[in-house]
Coordinates of C-alpha atoms and ligand atoms in Angstrom, one line a residue:
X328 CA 7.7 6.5 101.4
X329 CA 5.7 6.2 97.8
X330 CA 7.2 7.2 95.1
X331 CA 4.1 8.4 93.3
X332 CA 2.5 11.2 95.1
X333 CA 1.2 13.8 92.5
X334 CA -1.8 14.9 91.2
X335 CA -1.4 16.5 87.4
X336 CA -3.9 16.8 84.7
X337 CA -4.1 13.7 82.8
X338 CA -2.1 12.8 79.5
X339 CA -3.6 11.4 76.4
X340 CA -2.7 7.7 75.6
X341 CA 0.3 7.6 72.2
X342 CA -0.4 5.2 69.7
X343 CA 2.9 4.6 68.4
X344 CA 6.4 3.1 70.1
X345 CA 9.5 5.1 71.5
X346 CA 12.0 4.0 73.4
X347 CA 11.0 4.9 76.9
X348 CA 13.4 6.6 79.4
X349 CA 12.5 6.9 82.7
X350 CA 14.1 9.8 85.2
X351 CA 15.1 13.0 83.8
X352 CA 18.8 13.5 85.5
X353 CA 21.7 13.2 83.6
X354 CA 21.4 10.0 82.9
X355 CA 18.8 9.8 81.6
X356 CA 18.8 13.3 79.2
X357 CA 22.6 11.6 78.2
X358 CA 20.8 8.4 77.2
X359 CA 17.7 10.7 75.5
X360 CA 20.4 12.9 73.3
X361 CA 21.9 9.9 72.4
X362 CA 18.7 8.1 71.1
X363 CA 17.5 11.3 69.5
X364 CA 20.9 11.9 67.7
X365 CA 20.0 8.8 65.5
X366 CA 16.7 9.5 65.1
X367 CA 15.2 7.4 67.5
X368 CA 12.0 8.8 69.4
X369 CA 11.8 9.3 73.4
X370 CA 9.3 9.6 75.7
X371 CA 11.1 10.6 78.8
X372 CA 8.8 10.5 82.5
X373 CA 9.4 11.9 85.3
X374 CA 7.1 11.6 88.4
X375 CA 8.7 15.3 89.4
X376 CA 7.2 17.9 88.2
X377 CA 10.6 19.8 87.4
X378 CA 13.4 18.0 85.5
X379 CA 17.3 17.4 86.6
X380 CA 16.8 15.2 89.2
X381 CA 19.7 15.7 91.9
X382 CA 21.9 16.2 89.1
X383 CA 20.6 19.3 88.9
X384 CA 22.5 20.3 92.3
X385 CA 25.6 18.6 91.3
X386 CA 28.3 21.4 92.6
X387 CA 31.7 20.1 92.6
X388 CA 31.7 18.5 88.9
X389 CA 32.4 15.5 86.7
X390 CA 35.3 13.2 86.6
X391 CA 37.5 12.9 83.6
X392 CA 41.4 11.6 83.1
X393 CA 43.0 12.4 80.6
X394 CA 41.5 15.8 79.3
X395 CA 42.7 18.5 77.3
X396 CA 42.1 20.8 80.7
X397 CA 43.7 18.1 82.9
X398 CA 47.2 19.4 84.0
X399 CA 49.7 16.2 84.5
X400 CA 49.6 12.8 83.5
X401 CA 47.2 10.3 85.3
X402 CA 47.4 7.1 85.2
X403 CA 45.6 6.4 88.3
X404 CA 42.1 7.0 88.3
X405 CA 41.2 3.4 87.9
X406 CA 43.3 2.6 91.0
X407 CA 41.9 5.9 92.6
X408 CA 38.4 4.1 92.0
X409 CA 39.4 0.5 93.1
X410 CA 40.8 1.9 96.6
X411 CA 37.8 3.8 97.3
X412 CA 35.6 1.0 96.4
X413 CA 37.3 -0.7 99.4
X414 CA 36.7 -4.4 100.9
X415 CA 33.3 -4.2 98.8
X416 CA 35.5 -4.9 96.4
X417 CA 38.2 -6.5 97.0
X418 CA 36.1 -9.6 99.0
X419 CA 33.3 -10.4 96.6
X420 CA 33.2 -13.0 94.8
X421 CA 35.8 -13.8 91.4
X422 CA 32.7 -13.7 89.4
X423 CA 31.7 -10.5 91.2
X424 CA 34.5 -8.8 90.8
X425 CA 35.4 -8.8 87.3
X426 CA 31.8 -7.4 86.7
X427 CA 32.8 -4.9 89.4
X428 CA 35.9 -4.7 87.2
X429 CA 34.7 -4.1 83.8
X430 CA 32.4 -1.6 85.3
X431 CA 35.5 0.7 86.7
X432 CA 37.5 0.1 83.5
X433 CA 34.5 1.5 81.3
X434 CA 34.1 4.5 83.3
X435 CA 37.4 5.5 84.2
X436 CA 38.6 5.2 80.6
X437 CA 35.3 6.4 79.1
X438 CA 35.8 9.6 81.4
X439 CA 37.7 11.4 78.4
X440 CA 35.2 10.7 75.4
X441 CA 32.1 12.2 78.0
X442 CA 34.1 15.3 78.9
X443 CA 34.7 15.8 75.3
X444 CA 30.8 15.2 74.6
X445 CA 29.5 17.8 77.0
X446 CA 32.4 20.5 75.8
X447 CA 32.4 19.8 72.3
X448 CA 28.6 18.7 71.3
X449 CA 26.7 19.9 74.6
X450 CA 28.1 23.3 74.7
X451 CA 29.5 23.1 78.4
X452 CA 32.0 24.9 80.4
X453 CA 34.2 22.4 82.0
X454 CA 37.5 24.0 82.0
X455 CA 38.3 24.4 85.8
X456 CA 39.9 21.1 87.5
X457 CA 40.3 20.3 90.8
X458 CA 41.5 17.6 93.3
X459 CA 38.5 16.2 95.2
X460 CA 38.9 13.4 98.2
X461 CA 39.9 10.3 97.6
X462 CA 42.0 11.3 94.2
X463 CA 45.3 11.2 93.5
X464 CA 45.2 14.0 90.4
X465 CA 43.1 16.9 90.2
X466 CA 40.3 15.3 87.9
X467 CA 37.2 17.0 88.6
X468 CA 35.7 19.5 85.9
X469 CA 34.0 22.5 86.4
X470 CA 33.2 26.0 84.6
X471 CA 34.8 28.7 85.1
X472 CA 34.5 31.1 88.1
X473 CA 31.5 33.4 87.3
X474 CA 29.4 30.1 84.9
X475 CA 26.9 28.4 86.8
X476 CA 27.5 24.9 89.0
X477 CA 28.2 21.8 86.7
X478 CA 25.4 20.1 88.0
X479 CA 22.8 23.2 86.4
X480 CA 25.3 24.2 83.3
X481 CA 25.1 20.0 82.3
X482 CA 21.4 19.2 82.7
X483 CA 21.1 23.0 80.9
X484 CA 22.4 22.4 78.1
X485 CA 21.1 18.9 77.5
X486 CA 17.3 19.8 77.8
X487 CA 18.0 23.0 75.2
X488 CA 19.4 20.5 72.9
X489 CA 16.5 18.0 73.6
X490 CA 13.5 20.4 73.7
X491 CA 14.8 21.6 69.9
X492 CA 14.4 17.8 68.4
X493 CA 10.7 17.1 67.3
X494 CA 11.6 13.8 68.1
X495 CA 11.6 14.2 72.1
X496 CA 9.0 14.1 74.6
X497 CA 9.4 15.4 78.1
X498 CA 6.2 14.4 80.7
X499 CA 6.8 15.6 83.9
X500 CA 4.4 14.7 86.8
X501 CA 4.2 10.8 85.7
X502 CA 5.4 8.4 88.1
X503 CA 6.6 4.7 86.4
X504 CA 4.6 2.3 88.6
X505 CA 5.1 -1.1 86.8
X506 CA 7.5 -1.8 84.0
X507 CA 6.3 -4.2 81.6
X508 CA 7.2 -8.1 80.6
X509 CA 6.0 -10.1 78.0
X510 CA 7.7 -13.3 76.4
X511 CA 10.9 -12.6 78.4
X512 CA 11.2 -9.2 76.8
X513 CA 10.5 -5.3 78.3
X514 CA 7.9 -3.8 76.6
X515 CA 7.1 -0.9 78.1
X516 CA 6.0 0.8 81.0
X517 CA 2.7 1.7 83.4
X518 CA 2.7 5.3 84.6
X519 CA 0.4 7.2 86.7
X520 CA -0.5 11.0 86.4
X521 CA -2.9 12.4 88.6
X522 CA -5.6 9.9 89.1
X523 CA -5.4 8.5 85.6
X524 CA -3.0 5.3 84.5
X525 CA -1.3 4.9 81.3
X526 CA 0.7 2.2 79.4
X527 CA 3.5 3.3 76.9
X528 CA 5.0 0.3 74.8
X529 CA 8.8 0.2 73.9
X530 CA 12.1 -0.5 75.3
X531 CA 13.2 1.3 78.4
X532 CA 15.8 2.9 79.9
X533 CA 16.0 3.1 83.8
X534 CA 18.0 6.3 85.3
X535 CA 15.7 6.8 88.2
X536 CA 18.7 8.0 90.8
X537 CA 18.8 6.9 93.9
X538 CA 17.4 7.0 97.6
X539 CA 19.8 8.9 99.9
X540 CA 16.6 11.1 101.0
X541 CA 14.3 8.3 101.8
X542 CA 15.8 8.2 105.1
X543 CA 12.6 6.9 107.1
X544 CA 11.9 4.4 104.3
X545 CA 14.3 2.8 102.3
X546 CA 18.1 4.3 104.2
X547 CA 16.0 2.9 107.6
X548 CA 15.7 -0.3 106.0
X549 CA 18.8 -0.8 104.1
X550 CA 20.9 0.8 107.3
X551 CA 19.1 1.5 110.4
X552 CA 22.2 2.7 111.6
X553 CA 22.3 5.8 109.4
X554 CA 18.4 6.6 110.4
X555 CA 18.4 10.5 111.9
X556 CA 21.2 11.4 109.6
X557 CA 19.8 15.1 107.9
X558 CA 20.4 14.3 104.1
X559 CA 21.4 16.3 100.5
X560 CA 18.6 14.6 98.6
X561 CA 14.5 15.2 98.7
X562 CA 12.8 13.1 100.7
X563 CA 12.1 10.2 98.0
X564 CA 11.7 6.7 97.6
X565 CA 14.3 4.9 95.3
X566 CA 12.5 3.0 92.2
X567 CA 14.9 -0.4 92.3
X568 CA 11.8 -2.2 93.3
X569 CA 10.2 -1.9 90.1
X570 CA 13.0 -3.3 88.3
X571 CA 13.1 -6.1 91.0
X572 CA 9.5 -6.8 90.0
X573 CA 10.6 -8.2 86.1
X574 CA 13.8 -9.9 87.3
X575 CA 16.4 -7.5 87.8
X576 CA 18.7 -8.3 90.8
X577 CA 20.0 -5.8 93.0
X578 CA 23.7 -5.3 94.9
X579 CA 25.0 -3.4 97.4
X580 CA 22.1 -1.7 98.9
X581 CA 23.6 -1.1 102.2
X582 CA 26.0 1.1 100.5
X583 CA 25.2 4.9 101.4
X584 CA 27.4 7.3 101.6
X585 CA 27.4 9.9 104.1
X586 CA 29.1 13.0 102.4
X587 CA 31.2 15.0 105.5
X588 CA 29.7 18.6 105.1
X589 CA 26.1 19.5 104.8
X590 CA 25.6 23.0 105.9
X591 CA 24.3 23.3 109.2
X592 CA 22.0 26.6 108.8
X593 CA 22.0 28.4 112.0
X594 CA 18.8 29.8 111.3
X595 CA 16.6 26.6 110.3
X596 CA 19.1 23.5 112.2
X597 CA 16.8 20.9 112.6
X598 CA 16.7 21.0 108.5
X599 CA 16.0 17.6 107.5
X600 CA 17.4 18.0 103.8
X601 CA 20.5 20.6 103.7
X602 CA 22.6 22.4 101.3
X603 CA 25.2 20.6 100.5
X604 CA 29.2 22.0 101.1
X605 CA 30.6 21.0 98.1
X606 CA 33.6 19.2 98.1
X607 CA 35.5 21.4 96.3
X608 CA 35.2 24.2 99.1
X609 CA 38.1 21.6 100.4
X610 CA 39.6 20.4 97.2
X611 CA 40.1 24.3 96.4
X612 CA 42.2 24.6 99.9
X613 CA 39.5 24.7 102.6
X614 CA 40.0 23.2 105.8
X615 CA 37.7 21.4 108.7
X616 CA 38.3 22.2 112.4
X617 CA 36.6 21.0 115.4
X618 CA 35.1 23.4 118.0
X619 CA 38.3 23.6 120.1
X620 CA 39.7 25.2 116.8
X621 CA 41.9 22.6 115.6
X622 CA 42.2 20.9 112.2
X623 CA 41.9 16.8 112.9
X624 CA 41.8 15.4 109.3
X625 CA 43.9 15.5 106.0
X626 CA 40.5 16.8 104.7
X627 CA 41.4 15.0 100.7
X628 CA 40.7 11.9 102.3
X629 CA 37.4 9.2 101.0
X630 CA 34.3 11.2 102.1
X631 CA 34.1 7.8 104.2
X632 CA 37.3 8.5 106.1
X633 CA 36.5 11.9 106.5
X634 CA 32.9 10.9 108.0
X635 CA 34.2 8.5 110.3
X636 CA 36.4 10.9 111.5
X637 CA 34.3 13.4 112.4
X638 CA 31.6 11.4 113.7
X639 CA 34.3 9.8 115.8
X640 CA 36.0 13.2 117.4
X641 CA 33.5 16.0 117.1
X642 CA 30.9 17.1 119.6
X643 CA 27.2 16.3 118.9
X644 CA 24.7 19.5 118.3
X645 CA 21.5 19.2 120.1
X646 CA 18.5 18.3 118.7
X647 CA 16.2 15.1 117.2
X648 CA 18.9 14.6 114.2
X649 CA 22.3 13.3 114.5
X650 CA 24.8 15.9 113.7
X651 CA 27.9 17.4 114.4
X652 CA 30.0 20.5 115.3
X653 CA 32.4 21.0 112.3
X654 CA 33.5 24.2 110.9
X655 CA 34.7 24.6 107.4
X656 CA 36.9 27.2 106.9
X657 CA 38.3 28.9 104.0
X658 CA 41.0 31.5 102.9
X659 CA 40.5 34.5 100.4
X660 CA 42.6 32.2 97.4
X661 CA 40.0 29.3 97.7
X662 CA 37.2 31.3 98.6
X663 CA 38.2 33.2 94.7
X664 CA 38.2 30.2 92.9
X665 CA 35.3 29.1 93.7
X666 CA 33.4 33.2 93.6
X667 CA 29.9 31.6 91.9
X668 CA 29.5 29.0 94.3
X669 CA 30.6 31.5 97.3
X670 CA 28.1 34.1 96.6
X671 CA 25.5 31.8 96.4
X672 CA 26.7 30.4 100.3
X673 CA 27.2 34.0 101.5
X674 CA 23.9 35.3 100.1
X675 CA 21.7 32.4 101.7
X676 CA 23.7 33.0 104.9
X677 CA 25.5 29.3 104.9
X678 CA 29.2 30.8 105.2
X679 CA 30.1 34.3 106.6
X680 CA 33.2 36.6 105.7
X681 CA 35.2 37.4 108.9
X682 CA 39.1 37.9 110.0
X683 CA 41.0 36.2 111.7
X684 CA 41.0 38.0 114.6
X685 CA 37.6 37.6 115.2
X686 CA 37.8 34.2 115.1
X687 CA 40.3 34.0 117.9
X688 CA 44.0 33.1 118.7
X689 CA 43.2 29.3 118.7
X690 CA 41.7 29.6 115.1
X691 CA 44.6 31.6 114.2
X692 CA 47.3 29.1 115.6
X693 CA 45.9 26.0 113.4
X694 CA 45.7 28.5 110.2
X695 CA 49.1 29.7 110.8
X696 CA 50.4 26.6 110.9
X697 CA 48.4 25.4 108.3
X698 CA 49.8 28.0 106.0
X699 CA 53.1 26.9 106.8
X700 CA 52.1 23.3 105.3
X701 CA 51.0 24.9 102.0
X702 CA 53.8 26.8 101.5
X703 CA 56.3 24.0 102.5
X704 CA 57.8 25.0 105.8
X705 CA 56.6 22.1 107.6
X706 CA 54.9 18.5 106.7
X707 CA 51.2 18.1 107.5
X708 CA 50.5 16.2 110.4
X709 CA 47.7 14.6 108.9
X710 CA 49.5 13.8 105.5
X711 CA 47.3 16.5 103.4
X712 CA 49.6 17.3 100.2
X713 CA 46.9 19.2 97.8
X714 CA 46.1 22.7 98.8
X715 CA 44.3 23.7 95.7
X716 CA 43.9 27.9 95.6
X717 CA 45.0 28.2 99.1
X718 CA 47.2 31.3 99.6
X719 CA 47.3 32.8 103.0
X720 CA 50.7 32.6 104.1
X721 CA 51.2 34.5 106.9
X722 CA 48.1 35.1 108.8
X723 CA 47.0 38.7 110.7
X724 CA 44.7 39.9 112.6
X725 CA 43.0 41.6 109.7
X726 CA 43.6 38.4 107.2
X727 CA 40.1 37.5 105.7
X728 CA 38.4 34.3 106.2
X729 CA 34.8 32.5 105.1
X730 CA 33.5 30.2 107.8
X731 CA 30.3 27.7 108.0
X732 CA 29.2 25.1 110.3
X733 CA 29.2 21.6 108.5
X734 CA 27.9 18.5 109.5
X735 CA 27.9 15.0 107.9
X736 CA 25.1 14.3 105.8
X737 CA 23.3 11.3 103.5
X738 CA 24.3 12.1 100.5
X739 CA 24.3 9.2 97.6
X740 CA 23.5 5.4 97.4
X741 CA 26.3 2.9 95.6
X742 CA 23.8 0.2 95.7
X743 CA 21.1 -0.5 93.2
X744 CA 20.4 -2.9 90.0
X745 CA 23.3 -5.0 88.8
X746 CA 24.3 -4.2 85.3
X747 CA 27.1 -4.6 82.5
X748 CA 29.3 -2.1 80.7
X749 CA 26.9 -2.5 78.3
X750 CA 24.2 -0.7 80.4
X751 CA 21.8 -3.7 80.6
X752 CA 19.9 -4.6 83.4
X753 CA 21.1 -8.3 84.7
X754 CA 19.0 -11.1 86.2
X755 CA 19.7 -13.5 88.8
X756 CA 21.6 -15.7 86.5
X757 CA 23.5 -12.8 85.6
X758 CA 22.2 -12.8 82.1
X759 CA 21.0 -9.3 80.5
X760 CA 17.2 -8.3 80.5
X761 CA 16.0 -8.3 76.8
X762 CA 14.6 -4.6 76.6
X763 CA 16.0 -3.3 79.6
X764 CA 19.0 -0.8 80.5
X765 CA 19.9 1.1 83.4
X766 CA 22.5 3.8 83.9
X767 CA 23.7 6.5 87.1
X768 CA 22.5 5.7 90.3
X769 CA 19.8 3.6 90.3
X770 CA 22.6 1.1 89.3
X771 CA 24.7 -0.7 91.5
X772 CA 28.0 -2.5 91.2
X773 CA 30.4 0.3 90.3
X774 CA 31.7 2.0 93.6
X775 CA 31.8 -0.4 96.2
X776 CA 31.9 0.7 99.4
X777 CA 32.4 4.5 98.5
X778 CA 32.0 6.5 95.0
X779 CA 34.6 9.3 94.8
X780 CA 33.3 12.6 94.1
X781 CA 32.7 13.8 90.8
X782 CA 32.1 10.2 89.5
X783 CA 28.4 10.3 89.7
X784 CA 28.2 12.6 87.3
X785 CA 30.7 10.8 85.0
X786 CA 28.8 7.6 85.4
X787 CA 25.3 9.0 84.5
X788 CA 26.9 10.4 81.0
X789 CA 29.3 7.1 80.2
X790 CA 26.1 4.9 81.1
X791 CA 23.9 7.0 79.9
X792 CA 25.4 7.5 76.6
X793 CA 25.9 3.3 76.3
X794 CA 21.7 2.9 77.3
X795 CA 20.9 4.9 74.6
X796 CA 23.5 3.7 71.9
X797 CA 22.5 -0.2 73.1
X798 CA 18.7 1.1 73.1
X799 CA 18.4 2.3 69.9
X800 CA 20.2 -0.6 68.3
X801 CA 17.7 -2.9 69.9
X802 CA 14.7 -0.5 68.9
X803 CA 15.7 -0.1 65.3
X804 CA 16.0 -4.2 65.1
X805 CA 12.5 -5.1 67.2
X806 CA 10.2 -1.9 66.9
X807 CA 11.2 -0.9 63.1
X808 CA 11.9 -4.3 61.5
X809 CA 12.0 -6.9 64.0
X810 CA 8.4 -8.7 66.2
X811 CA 7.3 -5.4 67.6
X812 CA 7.0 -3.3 64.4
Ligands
FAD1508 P1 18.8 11.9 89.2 O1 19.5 13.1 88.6 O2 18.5 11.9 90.6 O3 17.5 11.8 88.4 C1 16.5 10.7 88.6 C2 15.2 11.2 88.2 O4 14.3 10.0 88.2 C3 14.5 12.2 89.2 O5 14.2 13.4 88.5 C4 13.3 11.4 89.7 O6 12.2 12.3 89.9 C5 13.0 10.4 88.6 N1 12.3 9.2 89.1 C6 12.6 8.4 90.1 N2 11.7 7.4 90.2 C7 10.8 7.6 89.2 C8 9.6 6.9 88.7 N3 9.2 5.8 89.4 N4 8.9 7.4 87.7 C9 9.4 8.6 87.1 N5 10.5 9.3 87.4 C10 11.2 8.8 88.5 N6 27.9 14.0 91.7 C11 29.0 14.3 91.0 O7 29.6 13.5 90.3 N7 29.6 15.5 91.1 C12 29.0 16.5 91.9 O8 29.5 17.6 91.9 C13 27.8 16.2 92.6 N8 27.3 17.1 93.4 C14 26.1 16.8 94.1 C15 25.5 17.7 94.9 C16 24.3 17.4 95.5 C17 23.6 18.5 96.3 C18 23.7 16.2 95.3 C19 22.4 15.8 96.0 C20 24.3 15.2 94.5 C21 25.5 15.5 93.9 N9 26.2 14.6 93.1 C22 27.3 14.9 92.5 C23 25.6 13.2 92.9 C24 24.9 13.3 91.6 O9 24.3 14.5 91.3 C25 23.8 12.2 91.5 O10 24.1 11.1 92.1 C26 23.5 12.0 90.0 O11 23.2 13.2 89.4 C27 22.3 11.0 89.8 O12 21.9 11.2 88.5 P2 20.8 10.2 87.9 O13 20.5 10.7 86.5 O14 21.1 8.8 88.2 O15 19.5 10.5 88.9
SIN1509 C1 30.2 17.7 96.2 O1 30.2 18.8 95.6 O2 30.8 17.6 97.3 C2 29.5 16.6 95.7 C3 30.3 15.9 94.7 C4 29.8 14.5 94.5 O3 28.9 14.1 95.1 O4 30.5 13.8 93.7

């Protein structure tokens, strides 16, 4: 799959340096408002001709322990991360892992200060926490109930605070199709826009995201295995190779993460790119049953375990993709805290209101007894012991439900360019690119064999924020004073 499709008007050439920042998600707006904020200028490029990215879509929200809206004390989100990050982890190399290491310490305990950043200097709504898979605290942020999805509010509020400084440039429509070397040093980049090419000189910051859509391309060639899989992302190639091309080494590739629950739309099923359920429909007390009715996972489990699950016991649904018959269902407590995201579902016809007794005595036997878990009359079978909003307790025929077929679905790629906690770009001897940083998920390194949710976002600000701190240091000494002035 190219990457550079797109056919725009072309872009007059710019004389002077900025620091360049490639990939408008929130990695790359966090490294941007960083740069800005000490008076550094940006060019940022985007070969889309919109900018967020897929952080844009982000639904669940971002990771942070401890927070003034975190209830509890947590001292185990670094763990949390290590577990998830599974024999990825644990068997590679000593060298490896203390890279692997530093990388988990820098986020997890960085995850305060970037919560702090978007509520305090961005402006965002993050005061709703929940428990997602995989944790062992509730540690994912959110707005409130009627604000908009994290993923929207965040990128928001960053580009309003970028598109006021006379010091930012956004140019949409230009893909980055080479990335510039000279003496050992990054010193800009090669973009094309419509049929024209153009150089930019400066440092650069990579936060091009990742490849979980490129499923005939790059996913076919990293894991044939997964080919067929429907996928969250746009059908897009990653841009890892271009940072291959000046040195950078990459990890981990075969890393993609299949997220348990895209919606299946009735009404368009061969899909090929799908809405995605987010994870917090669980974390806020939903629950999974297969199509004989019954629940058959503690569904706060690693999106990995919850996968394997599913594509181990559910039946197959018919068609040229590979999915499955899962339905996600949800009470009126969960459904509540989660009302924005709900009427978005219900509106596009994803999920459906119903009772119970239309969904049958079978249905109504696992939620009964399910209800029983939550309010402590009986331990779950499958060892689930968050239940979020949940607050049916005992079900009727008239007790309201919200139901919606799910299926699993490519969703995120760990793999990408090896970097430091200092966000640079490393080289085959492990030794940082002069000129170069990289931050969010065109980076690889940090979650090992499976990110938890809400910790994409979290890595795209902590990173983010680093790239630009580390790139305007090295701008101010080489462009302003230093060999490149
Ligand atoms: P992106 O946001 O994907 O941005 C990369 C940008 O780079 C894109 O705009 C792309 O066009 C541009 N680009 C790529 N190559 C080039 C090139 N050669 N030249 C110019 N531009 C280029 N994570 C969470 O933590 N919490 C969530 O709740 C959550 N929900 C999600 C929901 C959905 C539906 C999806 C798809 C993902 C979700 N994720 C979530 C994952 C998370 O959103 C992404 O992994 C993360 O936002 C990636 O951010 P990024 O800045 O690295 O890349
Ligand atoms: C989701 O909302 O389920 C996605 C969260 C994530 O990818 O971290």
């Amino acid at each position: 799959m190219s990457t550079c499709t797109l056919h725009p008007p072309p872009i007059q050439p710019t004389p002077q340096s900025h620091v360049l920042v490639i990939g408008s998600g929130l990695a790359g707006l966090s490294a941007a408002t960083n740069l800005t904020s000490q008076n550094i200028p940006v060019i940022l490029l985007d070969r889309a001709p919109k900018p967020g990215g897929n952080s844009i879509k982000a639904s669940s929200g971002i990771n942070g322990s401890p927070t003034r809206f975190q209830p509890g004390p947590d001292g185990e989100f670094y763990n949390d991360t290590v577990k998830s990050a599974g024999v990825v982890f644990s068997g590679s190399t000593l060298k490896e892992r203390e890279l692997r290491e530093s990388l988990i310490a820098t986020v997890t305990r960085g995850s305060k200060d970037a919560v702090d950043w978007l509520v305090d200097e961005v402006g965002v709504d993050l005061s709703q926490v929940a428990q997602l898979g995989g944790h062992s605290f509730p540690r994912t942020h959110r707005g409130g109930k009627s604000g908009k999805p994290p993923g929207a509010s965040i990128v928001g509020a960053l580009l309003e605070g970028l598109d006021g400084s006379s010091l930012f440039e956004l140019r949409t429509n230009c893909c980055v199709t080479r990335v510039l070397k000279e003496a050992e040093e990054i010193v800009g980049v090669e973009y094309v826009a419509g049929d024209e090419k153009h150089i930019l000189r400066g440092p650069v910051v990579f936060a091009s995201g990742g490849f979980a859509g490129d499923v005939r391309g790059m996913v076919s060639e990293y894991r044939p295995d997964l080919a067929g899989l429907p996928s969250t992302n746009e059908a897009r190639g990653g841009s890892q190779s271009l940072l291959e091309g000046v040195g950078a080494k990459l990890v981990d590739m075969d890393q993609i993460q299949v997220h348990p629950t895209g919606f299946l739309d009735g009404k368009d099923e061969s899909a090929t790119v799908k809405f995605l359920a987010a994870e917090a429909l669980r974390g806020e007390g939903g629950i999974l049953l297969l199509g004989d009715g019954k629940r058959f996972v503690n569904e706060m489990e690693t999106r990995e375990h919850v996968t394997d699950v599913i594509t181990g016991s559910a039946t197959t649904v018919e068609g040229e993709l590979r999915q499955w018959d899962v339905t996600l269902l949800l009470d009126e407590g969960a459904a509540a805290a989660l009302d924005s995201h709900m009427q978005f579902y219900l509106w596009k016809g994803l999920m459906r209101k119903t009772t119970m007794g239309d969904l049958g005595q079978a249905v109504t036997d696992t939620v009964q007894g399910y209800a029983d878990v939550v309010s402590g009359r009986k331990k779950d079978e499958f060892g689930r012991a968050a239940f979020g909003n949940w607050m049916l307790s005992e079900v009727q025929p008239e007790s309201v439900a919200y139901v919606g077929k799910v299926t699993p679905v490519l969703h995120f790629t760990m793999g990408g360019v090896i970097f430091n906690s200092h966000s640079q770009v490393l080289d085959g001897q492990g030794e940082p690119i002069p000129g170069l940083w990289a931050a969010g998920e065109v980076t690889g390194g940090l979650h090992g064999q499976n990110r938890l949710a809400g910790s994409s976002l979290l890595e795209c600000a902590v990173f983010g924020r680093i790239a630009g701190n580390e790139a305007a240091a090295f701008y101010q000494q080489h462009y302003l004073f230093g060999s490149n002035a």
